[in-house]
Amino acid sequence: MLDDFLIRAALAGLGLALATAPLGCFVAWRRMAYFGDATAHAALLGVALALALSLPVVAGTLAVALVMALLVATLSERGLAMDTLLGVLAHSALAFGLVAVTFVPGARLDLSAYLFGDILAVTRGDLAVIWGGAAAVIALIGWRWQALLTATVSPDLAWASGIDPRREQRILTLALALAVAVAIKVVGALLVSAMLLIPAAAARHFARSPEAMALSAAVLGALSALGGLWGAFVLDTPAGPSMVCAAAILFAGASVLRRLRG
């Protein structure tokens, strides 16, 4: 079954949806959209590092994405303006990554794949990495779900409940870095944050509880992945951007449905 590249692509898209759904909810609740951008853009620098050192791309992207996420979290705790900080780091990381990749022999030919993903070229090994990463993200978020929710609703309430909000922020940072490392093969560094945010934003229109929103985001993410792949096959368009377009259409549909329902 896995010899068919479309089957492998569909399985990769489903794994991506499962990995990004719960994280996307916390990104929406905490208004961290730019945080996802900064982490994803830094992953391109990890690609260059991995290619230069002949390491697995996932290892390089995970290491650099984790460093970037921890750097942002640490600097924000010191009172720096979050929007300005994320803007500077996101664009700087992307620029340094693009420059660094040009120094790696043969990397220029694959640059578009790292920027926009190449889901149609995933292998069985890639599927193992994607689904393993998705399982790790789900397990980590599931383990700390209630604590993360409490810290998201109110840091003061978290302190009163014996929960350290800074620790929960670092756990969320770790999960986000892992999801970015997994997703870069599927949708690329420029589109990772879109798949994190758009399905969760669409689910927010009709979910009545945090758990329902996470499940709805997973379903909408899966529909976006499969719908985007179908559109790419029929219309001969890039698969990664097509998946984001499908997610945007679902978001627009959810918005219209909410307005019609009042």
C-alpha positions as protocol buffer text, in pm:
chain_id: "A"
residue {
  index: 1
  type: MET
  ca { x: 0 y: 0 z: 0 }
}
residue {
  index: 2
  type: LEU
  ca { x: 282 y: 240 z: 89 }
}
residue {
  index: 3
  type: ASP
  ca { x: 434 y: 202 z: -260 }
}
residue {
  index: 4
  type: ASP
  ca { x: 174 y: 448 z: -387 }
}
residue {
  index: 5
  type: PHE
  ca { x: 309 y: 802 z: -339 }
}
residue {
  index: 6
  type: LEU
  ca { x: -41 y: 946 z: -296 }
}
residue {
  index: 7
  type: ILE
  ca { x: -114 y: 707 z: -10 }
}
residue {
  index: 8
  type: ARG
  ca { x: 211 y: 808 z: 157 }
}
residue {
  index: 9
  type: ALA
  ca { x: 129 y: 1176 z: 105 }
}
residue {
  index: 10
  type: ALA
  ca { x: -220 y: 1131 z: 254 }
}
residue {
  index: 11
  type: LEU
  ca { x: -78 y: 952 z: 558 }
}
residue {
  index: 12
  type: ALA
  ca { x: 180 y: 1229 z: 601 }
}
residue {
  index: 13
  type: GLY
  ca { x: -95 y: 1491 z: 585 }
}
residue {
  index: 14
  type: LEU
  ca { x: -301 y: 1309 z: 845 }
}
residue {
  index: 15
  type: GLY
  ca { x: 1 y: 1283 z: 1074 }
}
residue {
  index: 16
  type: LEU
  ca { x: 63 y: 1654 z: 1032 }
}
residue {
  index: 17
  type: ALA
  ca { x: -300 y: 1733 z: 1120 }
}
residue {
  index: 18
  type: LEU
  ca { x: -278 y: 1529 z: 1439 }
}
residue {
  index: 19
  type: ALA
  ca { x: 49 y: 1693 z: 1542 }
}
residue {
  index: 20
  type: THR
  ca { x: -60 y: 2052 z: 1481 }
}
residue {
  index: 21
  type: ALA
  ca { x: -424 y: 2041 z: 1600 }
}
residue {
  index: 22
  type: PRO
  ca { x: -375 y: 2067 z: 1979 }
}
residue {
  index: 23
  type: LEU
  ca { x: -81 y: 2303 z: 1940 }
}
residue {
  index: 24
  type: GLY
  ca { x: -280 y: 2525 z: 1707 }
}
residue {
  index: 25
  type: CYS
  ca { x: -546 y: 2564 z: 1974 }
}
residue {
  index: 26
  type: PHE
  ca { x: -292 y: 2690 z: 2227 }
}
residue {
  index: 27
  type: VAL
  ca { x: -140 y: 2918 z: 1962 }
}
residue {
  index: 28
  type: ALA
  ca { x: -487 y: 3068 z: 1908 }
}
residue {
  index: 29
  type: TRP
  ca { x: -574 y: 3092 z: 2277 }
}
residue {
  index: 30
  type: ARG
  ca { x: -241 y: 3251 z: 2372 }
}
residue {
  index: 31
  type: ARG
  ca { x: -231 y: 3470 z: 2059 }
}
residue {
  index: 32
  type: MET
  ca { x: 107 y: 3322 z: 1964 }
}
residue {
  index: 33
  type: ALA
  ca { x: 69 y: 3318 z: 1585 }
}
residue {
  index: 34
  type: TYR
  ca { x: 394 y: 3504 z: 1533 }
}
residue {
  index: 35
  type: PHE
  ca { x: 566 y: 3266 z: 1777 }
}
residue {
  index: 36
  type: GLY
  ca { x: 492 y: 2981 z: 1539 }
}
residue {
  index: 37
  type: ASP
  ca { x: 630 y: 3187 z: 1250 }
}
residue {
  index: 38
  type: ALA
  ca { x: 958 y: 3254 z: 1432 }
}
residue {
  index: 39
  type: THR
  ca { x: 1004 y: 2888 z: 1521 }
}
residue {
  index: 40
  type: ALA
  ca { x: 921 y: 2768 z: 1170 }
}
residue {
  index: 41
  type: HIS
  ca { x: 1150 y: 3021 z: 1002 }
}
residue {
  index: 42
  type: ALA
  ca { x: 1435 y: 2922 z: 1231 }
}
residue {
  index: 43
  type: ALA
  ca { x: 1391 y: 2563 z: 1112 }
}
residue {
  index: 44
  type: LEU
  ca { x: 1541 y: 2659 z: 777 }
}
residue {
  index: 45
  type: LEU
  ca { x: 1864 y: 2745 z: 956 }
}
residue {
  index: 46
  type: GLY
  ca { x: 1845 y: 2395 z: 1104 }
}
residue {
  index: 47
  type: VAL
  ca { x: 1814 y: 2251 z: 754 }
}
residue {
  index: 48
  type: ALA
  ca { x: 2137 y: 2425 z: 653 }
}
residue {
  index: 49
  type: LEU
  ca { x: 2309 y: 2300 z: 967 }
}
residue {
  index: 50
  type: ALA
  ca { x: 2193 y: 1943 z: 908 }
}
residue {
  index: 51
  type: LEU
  ca { x: 2305 y: 1946 z: 543 }
}
residue {
  index: 52
  type: ALA
  ca { x: 2643 y: 2093 z: 632 }
}
residue {
  index: 53
  type: LEU
  ca { x: 2709 y: 1834 z: 904 }
}
residue {
  index: 54
  type: SER
  ca { x: 2550 y: 1541 z: 713 }
}
residue {
  index: 55
  type: LEU
  ca { x: 2290 y: 1495 z: 988 }
}
residue {
  index: 56
  type: PRO
  ca { x: 1922 y: 1401 z: 951 }
}
residue {
  index: 57
  type: VAL
  ca { x: 1723 y: 1709 z: 856 }
}
residue {
  index: 58
  type: VAL
  ca { x: 1473 y: 1645 z: 1137 }
}
residue {
  index: 59
  type: ALA
  ca { x: 1754 y: 1653 z: 1394 }
}
residue {
  index: 60
  type: GLY
  ca { x: 1886 y: 1987 z: 1268 }
}
residue {
  index: 61
  type: THR
  ca { x: 1545 y: 2151 z: 1242 }
}
residue {
  index: 62
  type: LEU
  ca { x: 1439 y: 2024 z: 1585 }
}
residue {
  index: 63
  type: ALA
  ca { x: 1756 y: 2153 z: 1751 }
}
residue {
  index: 64
  type: VAL
  ca { x: 1743 y: 2501 z: 1596 }
}
residue {
  index: 65
  type: ALA
  ca { x: 1365 y: 2536 z: 1632 }
}
residue {
  index: 66
  type: LEU
  ca { x: 1392 y: 2442 z: 1999 }
}
residue {
  index: 67
  type: VAL
  ca { x: 1674 y: 2693 z: 2056 }
}
residue {
  index: 68
  type: MET
  ca { x: 1471 y: 2967 z: 1885 }
}
residue {
  index: 69
  type: ALA
  ca { x: 1156 y: 2887 z: 2081 }
}
residue {
  index: 70
  type: LEU
  ca { x: 1343 y: 2884 z: 2414 }
}
residue {
  index: 71
  type: LEU
  ca { x: 1519 y: 3210 z: 2320 }
}
residue {
  index: 72
  type: VAL
  ca { x: 1187 y: 3379 z: 2248 }
}
residue {
  index: 73
  type: ALA
  ca { x: 1034 y: 3248 z: 2570 }
}
residue {
  index: 74
  type: THR
  ca { x: 1334 y: 3364 z: 2776 }
}
residue {
  index: 75
  type: LEU
  ca { x: 1351 y: 3711 z: 2623 }
}
residue {
  index: 76
  type: SER
  ca { x: 975 y: 3763 z: 2658 }
}
residue {
  index: 77
  type: GLU
  ca { x: 998 y: 3683 z: 3029 }
}
residue {
  index: 78
  type: ARG
  ca { x: 1240 y: 3973 z: 3066 }
}
residue {
  index: 79
  type: GLY
  ca { x: 977 y: 4223 z: 2958 }
}
residue {
  index: 80
  type: LEU
  ca { x: 1071 y: 4278 z: 2595 }
}
residue {
  index: 81
  type: ALA
  ca { x: 787 y: 4369 z: 2357 }
}
residue {
  index: 82
  type: MET
  ca { x: 667 y: 4035 z: 2220 }
}
residue {
  index: 83
  type: ASP
  ca { x: 540 y: 4152 z: 1880 }
}
residue {
  index: 84
  type: THR
  ca { x: 860 y: 4342 z: 1799 }
}
residue {
  index: 85
  type: LEU
  ca { x: 1081 y: 4064 z: 1931 }
}
residue {
  index: 86
  type: LEU
  ca { x: 905 y: 3797 z: 1727 }
}
residue {
  index: 87
  type: GLY
  ca { x: 908 y: 4010 z: 1414 }
}
residue {
  index: 88
  type: VAL
  ca { x: 1283 y: 4067 z: 1439 }
}
residue {
  index: 89
  type: LEU
  ca { x: 1367 y: 3705 z: 1519 }
}
residue {
  index: 90
  type: ALA
  ca { x: 1133 y: 3550 z: 1260 }
}
residue {
  index: 91
  type: HIS
  ca { x: 1263 y: 3749 z: 966 }
}
residue {
  index: 92
  type: SER
  ca { x: 1624 y: 3736 z: 1082 }
}
residue {
  index: 93
  type: ALA
  ca { x: 1613 y: 3357 z: 1122 }
}
residue {
  index: 94
  type: LEU
  ca { x: 1462 y: 3316 z: 776 }
}
residue {
  index: 95
  type: ALA
  ca { x: 1723 y: 3541 z: 618 }
}
residue {
  index: 96
  type: PHE
  ca { x: 2015 y: 3371 z: 793 }
}
residue {
  index: 97
  type: GLY
  ca { x: 1873 y: 3032 z: 697 }
}
residue {
  index: 98
  type: LEU
  ca { x: 1842 y: 3127 z: 330 }
}
residue {
  index: 99
  type: VAL
  ca { x: 2198 y: 3262 z: 328 }
}
residue {
  index: 100
  type: ALA
  ca { x: 2338 y: 2960 z: 511 }
}
residue {
  index: 101
  type: VAL
  ca { x: 2175 y: 2713 z: 272 }
}
residue {
  index: 102
  type: THR
  ca { x: 2352 y: 2874 z: -24 }
}
residue {
  index: 103
  type: PHE
  ca { x: 2688 y: 2773 z: 125 }
}
residue {
  index: 104
  type: VAL
  ca { x: 2592 y: 2405 z: 125 }
}
residue {
  index: 105
  type: PRO
  ca { x: 2681 y: 2235 z: -207 }
}
residue {
  index: 106
  type: GLY
  ca { x: 2374 y: 2110 z: -393 }
}
residue {
  index: 107
  type: ALA
  ca { x: 2125 y: 2258 z: -146 }
}
residue {
  index: 108
  type: ARG
  ca { x: 1994 y: 2525 z: -383 }
}
residue {
  index: 109
  type: LEU
  ca { x: 1811 y: 2266 z: -589 }
}
residue {
  index: 110
  type: ASP
  ca { x: 1609 y: 2158 z: -285 }
}
residue {
  index: 111
  type: LEU
  ca { x: 1547 y: 2503 z: -139 }
}
residue {
  index: 112
  type: SER
  ca { x: 1186 y: 2530 z: -258 }
}
residue {
  index: 113
  type: ALA
  ca { x: 1108 y: 2194 z: -100 }
}
residue {
  index: 114
  type: TYR
  ca { x: 1226 y: 2318 z: 238 }
}
residue {
  index: 115
  type: LEU
  ca { x: 1038 y: 2646 z: 199 }
}
residue {
  index: 116
  type: PHE
  ca { x: 705 y: 2509 z: 73 }
}
residue {
  index: 117
  type: GLY
  ca { x: 729 y: 2138 z: 149 }
}
residue {
  index: 118
  type: ASP
  ca { x: 737 y: 1833 z: -75 }
}
residue {
  index: 119
  type: ILE
  ca { x: 470 y: 1604 z: 64 }
}
residue {
  index: 120
  type: LEU
  ca { x: 451 y: 1400 z: -257 }
}
residue {
  index: 121
  type: ALA
  ca { x: 812 y: 1289 z: -205 }
}
residue {
  index: 122
  type: VAL
  ca { x: 776 y: 1150 z: 148 }
}
residue {
  index: 123
  type: THR
  ca { x: 925 y: 805 z: 204 }
}
residue {
  index: 124
  type: ARG
  ca { x: 843 y: 529 z: 448 }
}
residue {
  index: 125
  type: GLY
  ca { x: 1116 y: 663 z: 675 }
}
residue {
  index: 126
  type: ASP
  ca { x: 960 y: 1010 z: 659 }
}
residue {
  index: 127
  type: LEU
  ca { x: 624 y: 861 z: 754 }
}
residue {
  index: 128
  type: ALA
  ca { x: 780 y: 695 z: 1058 }
}
residue {
  index: 129
  type: VAL
  ca { x: 930 y: 1029 z: 1164 }
}
residue {
  index: 130
  type: ILE
  ca { x: 606 y: 1221 z: 1104 }
}
residue {
  index: 131
  type: TRP
  ca { x: 382 y: 978 z: 1290 }
}
residue {
  index: 132
  type: GLY
  ca { x: 639 y: 930 z: 1566 }
}
residue {
  index: 133
  type: GLY
  ca { x: 660 y: 1306 z: 1612 }
}
residue {
  index: 134
  type: ALA
  ca { x: 281 y: 1337 z: 1606 }
}
residue {
  index: 135
  type: ALA
  ca { x: 250 y: 1068 z: 1873 }
}
residue {
  index: 136
  type: ALA
  ca { x: 510 y: 1243 z: 2088 }
}
residue {
  index: 137
  type: VAL
  ca { x: 332 y: 1580 z: 2056 }
}
residue {
  index: 138
  type: ILE
  ca { x: -8 y: 1429 z: 2139 }
}
residue {
  index: 139
  type: ALA
  ca { x: 135 y: 1240 z: 2436 }
}
residue {
  index: 140
  type: LEU
  ca { x: 310 y: 1551 z: 2569 }
}
residue {
  index: 141
  type: ILE
  ca { x: 7 y: 1777 z: 2531 }
}
residue {
  index: 142
  type: GLY
  ca { x: -227 y: 1511 z: 2669 }
}
residue {
  index: 143
  type: TRP
  ca { x: -4 y: 1463 z: 2974 }
}
residue {
  index: 144
  type: ARG
  ca { x: 0 y: 1836 z: 3054 }
}
residue {
  index: 145
  type: TRP
  ca { x: -342 y: 1929 z: 2910 }
}
residue {
  index: 146
  type: GLN
  ca { x: -509 y: 2054 z: 3228 }
}
residue {
  index: 147
  type: ALA
  ca { x: -201 y: 2237 z: 3350 }
}
residue {
  index: 148
  type: LEU
  ca { x: -152 y: 2402 z: 3012 }
}
residue {
  index: 149
  type: LEU
  ca { x: -517 y: 2509 z: 3006 }
}
residue {
  index: 150
  type: THR
  ca { x: -495 y: 2658 z: 3355 }
}
residue {
  index: 151
  type: ALA
  ca { x: -175 y: 2848 z: 3271 }
}
residue {
  index: 152
  type: THR
  ca { x: -336 y: 2973 z: 2949 }
}
residue {
  index: 153
  type: VAL
  ca { x: -653 y: 3097 z: 3119 }
}
residue {
  index: 154
  type: SER
  ca { x: -474 y: 3276 z: 3403 }
}
residue {
  index: 155
  type: PRO
  ca { x: -110 y: 3262 z: 3519 }
}
residue {
  index: 156
  type: ASP
  ca { x: -222 y: 3381 z: 3863 }
}
residue {
  index: 157
  type: LEU
  ca { x: -472 y: 3096 z: 3888 }
}
residue {
  index: 158
  type: ALA
  ca { x: -198 y: 2856 z: 3781 }
}
residue {
  index: 159
  type: TRP
  ca { x: 35 y: 2979 z: 4057 }
}
residue {
  index: 160
  type: ALA
  ca { x: -248 y: 2943 z: 4310 }
}
residue {
  index: 161
  type: SER
  ca { x: -305 y: 2586 z: 4191 }
}
residue {
  index: 162
  type: GLY
  ca { x: 60 y: 2493 z: 4233 }
}
residue {
  index: 163
  type: ILE
  ca { x: 137 y: 2512 z: 3860 }
}
residue {
  index: 164
  type: ASP
  ca { x: 438 y: 2701 z: 3727 }
}
residue {
  index: 165
  type: PRO
  ca { x: 326 y: 2887 z: 3410 }
}
residue {
  index: 166
  type: ARG
  ca { x: 687 y: 2919 z: 3294 }
}
residue {
  index: 167
  type: ARG
  ca { x: 730 y: 2542 z: 3301 }
}
residue {
  index: 168
  type: GLU
  ca { x: 411 y: 2494 z: 3101 }
}
residue {
  index: 169
  type: GLN
  ca { x: 533 y: 2754 z: 2851 }
}
residue {
  index: 170
  type: ARG
  ca { x: 854 y: 2557 z: 2802 }
}
residue {
  index: 171
  type: ILE
  ca { x: 660 y: 2233 z: 2757 }
}
residue {
  index: 172
  type: LEU
  ca { x: 448 y: 2400 z: 2492 }
}
residue {
  index: 173
  type: THR
  ca { x: 765 y: 2536 z: 2334 }
}
residue {
  index: 174
  type: LEU
  ca { x: 913 y: 2185 z: 2316 }
}
residue {
  index: 175
  type: ALA
  ca { x: 599 y: 2047 z: 2155 }
}
residue {
  index: 176
  type: LEU
  ca { x: 590 y: 2333 z: 1905 }
}
residue {
  index: 177
  type: ALA
  ca { x: 953 y: 2279 z: 1805 }
}
residue {
  index: 178
  type: LEU
  ca { x: 885 y: 1908 z: 1757 }
}
residue {
  index: 179
  type: ALA
  ca { x: 580 y: 1977 z: 1542 }
}
residue {
  index: 180
  type: VAL
  ca { x: 777 y: 2221 z: 1326 }
}
residue {
  index: 181
  type: ALA
  ca { x: 1056 y: 1968 z: 1276 }
}
residue {
  index: 182
  type: VAL
  ca { x: 800 y: 1709 z: 1167 }
}
residue {
  index: 183
  type: ALA
  ca { x: 601 y: 1943 z: 944 }
}
residue {
  index: 184
  type: ILE
  ca { x: 884 y: 2100 z: 745 }
}
residue {
  index: 185
  type: LYS
  ca { x: 900 y: 1798 z: 513 }
}
residue {
  index: 186
  type: VAL
  ca { x: 525 y: 1821 z: 448 }
}
residue {
  index: 187
  type: VAL
  ca { x: 444 y: 2192 z: 408 }
}
residue {
  index: 188
  type: GLY
  ca { x: 779 y: 2366 z: 444 }
}
residue {
  index: 189
  type: ALA
  ca { x: 909 y: 2641 z: 670 }
}
residue {
  index: 190
  type: LEU
  ca { x: 687 y: 2915 z: 526 }
}
residue {
  index: 191
  type: LEU
  ca { x: 357 y: 2728 z: 561 }
}
residue {
  index: 192
  type: VAL
  ca { x: 396 y: 2548 z: 895 }
}
residue {
  index: 193
  type: SER
  ca { x: 238 y: 2826 z: 1098 }
}
residue {
  index: 194
  type: ALA
  ca { x: -59 y: 2835 z: 858 }
}
residue {
  index: 195
  type: MET
  ca { x: -137 y: 2469 z: 926 }
}
residue {
  index: 196
  type: LEU
  ca { x: -95 y: 2535 z: 1297 }
}
residue {
  index: 197
  type: LEU
  ca { x: -332 y: 2830 z: 1312 }
}
residue {
  index: 198
  type: ILE
  ca { x: -598 y: 2807 z: 1040 }
}
residue {
  index: 199
  type: PRO
  ca { x: -768 y: 2475 z: 1135 }
}
residue {
  index: 200
  type: ALA
  ca { x: -771 y: 2579 z: 1500 }
}
residue {
  index: 201
  type: ALA
  ca { x: -914 y: 2921 z: 1411 }
}
residue {
  index: 202
  type: ALA
  ca { x: -1186 y: 2753 z: 1204 }
}
residue {
  index: 203
  type: ALA
  ca { x: -1269 y: 2511 z: 1487 }
}
residue {
  index: 204
  type: ARG
  ca { x: -1301 y: 2802 z: 1727 }
}
residue {
  index: 205
  type: HIS
  ca { x: -1615 y: 2919 z: 1547 }
}
residue {
  index: 206
  type: PHE
  ca { x: -1832 y: 2632 z: 1668 }
}
residue {
  index: 207
  type: ALA
  ca { x: -1646 y: 2441 z: 1944 }
}
residue {
  index: 208
  type: ARG
  ca { x: -1805 y: 2466 z: 2289 }
}
residue {
  index: 209
  type: SER
  ca { x: -1513 y: 2338 z: 2497 }
}
residue {
  index: 210
  type: PRO
  ca { x: -1132 y: 2326 z: 2471 }
}
residue {
  index: 211
  type: GLU
  ca { x: -1136 y: 1952 z: 2412 }
}
residue {
  index: 212
  type: ALA
  ca { x: -1399 y: 1985 z: 2139 }
}
residue {
  index: 213
  type: MET
  ca { x: -1194 y: 2258 z: 1974 }
}
residue {
  index: 214
  type: ALA
  ca { x: -882 y: 2040 z: 1968 }
}
residue {
  index: 215
  type: LEU
  ca { x: -1074 y: 1747 z: 1817 }
}
residue {
  index: 216
  type: SER
  ca { x: -1245 y: 1973 z: 1564 }
}
residue {
  index: 217
  type: ALA
  ca { x: -911 y: 2125 z: 1468 }
}
residue {
  index: 218
  type: ALA
  ca { x: -771 y: 1776 z: 1407 }
}
residue {
  index: 219
  type: VAL
  ca { x: -1067 y: 1689 z: 1182 }
}
residue {
  index: 220
  type: LEU
  ca { x: -1043 y: 2018 z: 991 }
}
residue {
  index: 221
  type: GLY
  ca { x: -668 y: 1977 z: 958 }
}
residue {
  index: 222
  type: ALA
  ca { x: -715 y: 1628 z: 815 }
}
residue {
  index: 223
  type: LEU
  ca { x: -978 y: 1756 z: 572 }
}
residue {
  index: 224
  type: SER
  ca { x: -743 y: 2037 z: 470 }
}
residue {
  index: 225
  type: ALA
  ca { x: -460 y: 1793 z: 404 }
}
residue {
  index: 226
  type: LEU
  ca { x: -672 y: 1548 z: 204 }
}
residue {
  index: 227
  type: GLY
  ca { x: -861 y: 1824 z: 23 }
}
residue {
  index: 228
  type: GLY
  ca { x: -539 y: 2001 z: -66 }
}
residue {
  index: 229
  type: LEU
  ca { x: -387 y: 1682 z: -201 }
}
residue {
  index: 230
  type: TRP
  ca { x: -696 y: 1614 z: -409 }
}
residue {
  index: 231
  type: GLY
  ca { x: -689 y: 1968 z: -546 }
}
residue {
  index: 232
  type: ALA
  ca { x: -318 y: 1941 z: -625 }
}
residue {
  index: 233
  type: PHE
  ca { x: -377 y: 1614 z: -811 }
}
residue {
  index: 234
  type: VAL
  ca { x: -672 y: 1744 z: -1011 }
}
residue {
  index: 235
  type: LEU
  ca { x: -548 y: 2098 z: -1080 }
}
residue {
  index: 236
  type: ASP
  ca { x: -174 y: 2018 z: -1098 }
}
residue {
  index: 237
  type: THR
  ca { x: -88 y: 2272 z: -829 }
}
residue {
  index: 238
  type: PRO
  ca { x: 179 y: 2261 z: -552 }
}
residue {
  index: 239
  type: ALA
  ca { x: 63 y: 2025 z: -278 }
}
residue {
  index: 240
  type: GLY
  ca { x: 176 y: 2223 z: 29 }
}
residue {
  index: 241
  type: PRO
  ca { x: 18 y: 2556 z: -69 }
}
residue {
  index: 242
  type: SER
  ca { x: -293 y: 2369 z: -187 }
}
residue {
  index: 243
  type: MET
  ca { x: -335 y: 2225 z: 163 }
}
residue {
  index: 244
  type: VAL
  ca { x: -318 y: 2574 z: 312 }
}
residue {
  index: 245
  type: CYS
  ca { x: -570 y: 2697 z: 54 }
}
residue {
  index: 246
  type: ALA
  ca { x: -806 y: 2416 z: 153 }
}
residue {
  index: 247
  type: ALA
  ca { x: -768 y: 2515 z: 520 }
}
residue {
  index: 248
  type: ALA
  ca { x: -844 y: 2877 z: 433 }
}
residue {
  index: 249
  type: ILE
  ca { x: -1159 y: 2771 z: 245 }
}
residue {
  index: 250
  type: LEU
  ca { x: -1273 y: 2570 z: 548 }
}
residue {
  index: 251
  type: PHE
  ca { x: -1208 y: 2870 z: 772 }
}
residue {
  index: 252
  type: ALA
  ca { x: -1415 y: 3094 z: 543 }
}
residue {
  index: 253
  type: GLY
  ca { x: -1694 y: 2836 z: 537 }
}
residue {
  index: 254
  type: ALA
  ca { x: -1692 y: 2807 z: 917 }
}
residue {
  index: 255
  type: SER
  ca { x: -1708 y: 3187 z: 947 }
}
residue {
  index: 256
  type: VAL
  ca { x: -2005 y: 3208 z: 710 }
}
residue {
  index: 257
  type: LEU
  ca { x: -2184 y: 2923 z: 890 }
}
residue {
  index: 258
  type: ARG
  ca { x: -2138 y: 3095 z: 1223 }
}
residue {
  index: 259
  type: ARG
  ca { x: -2287 y: 3417 z: 1089 }
}
residue {
  index: 260
  type: LEU
  ca { x: -2585 y: 3233 z: 941 }
}
residue {
  index: 261
  type: ARG
  ca { x: -2646 y: 3061 z: 1274 }
}
residue {
  index: 262
  type: GLY
  ca { x: -2628 y: 3396 z: 1451 }
}
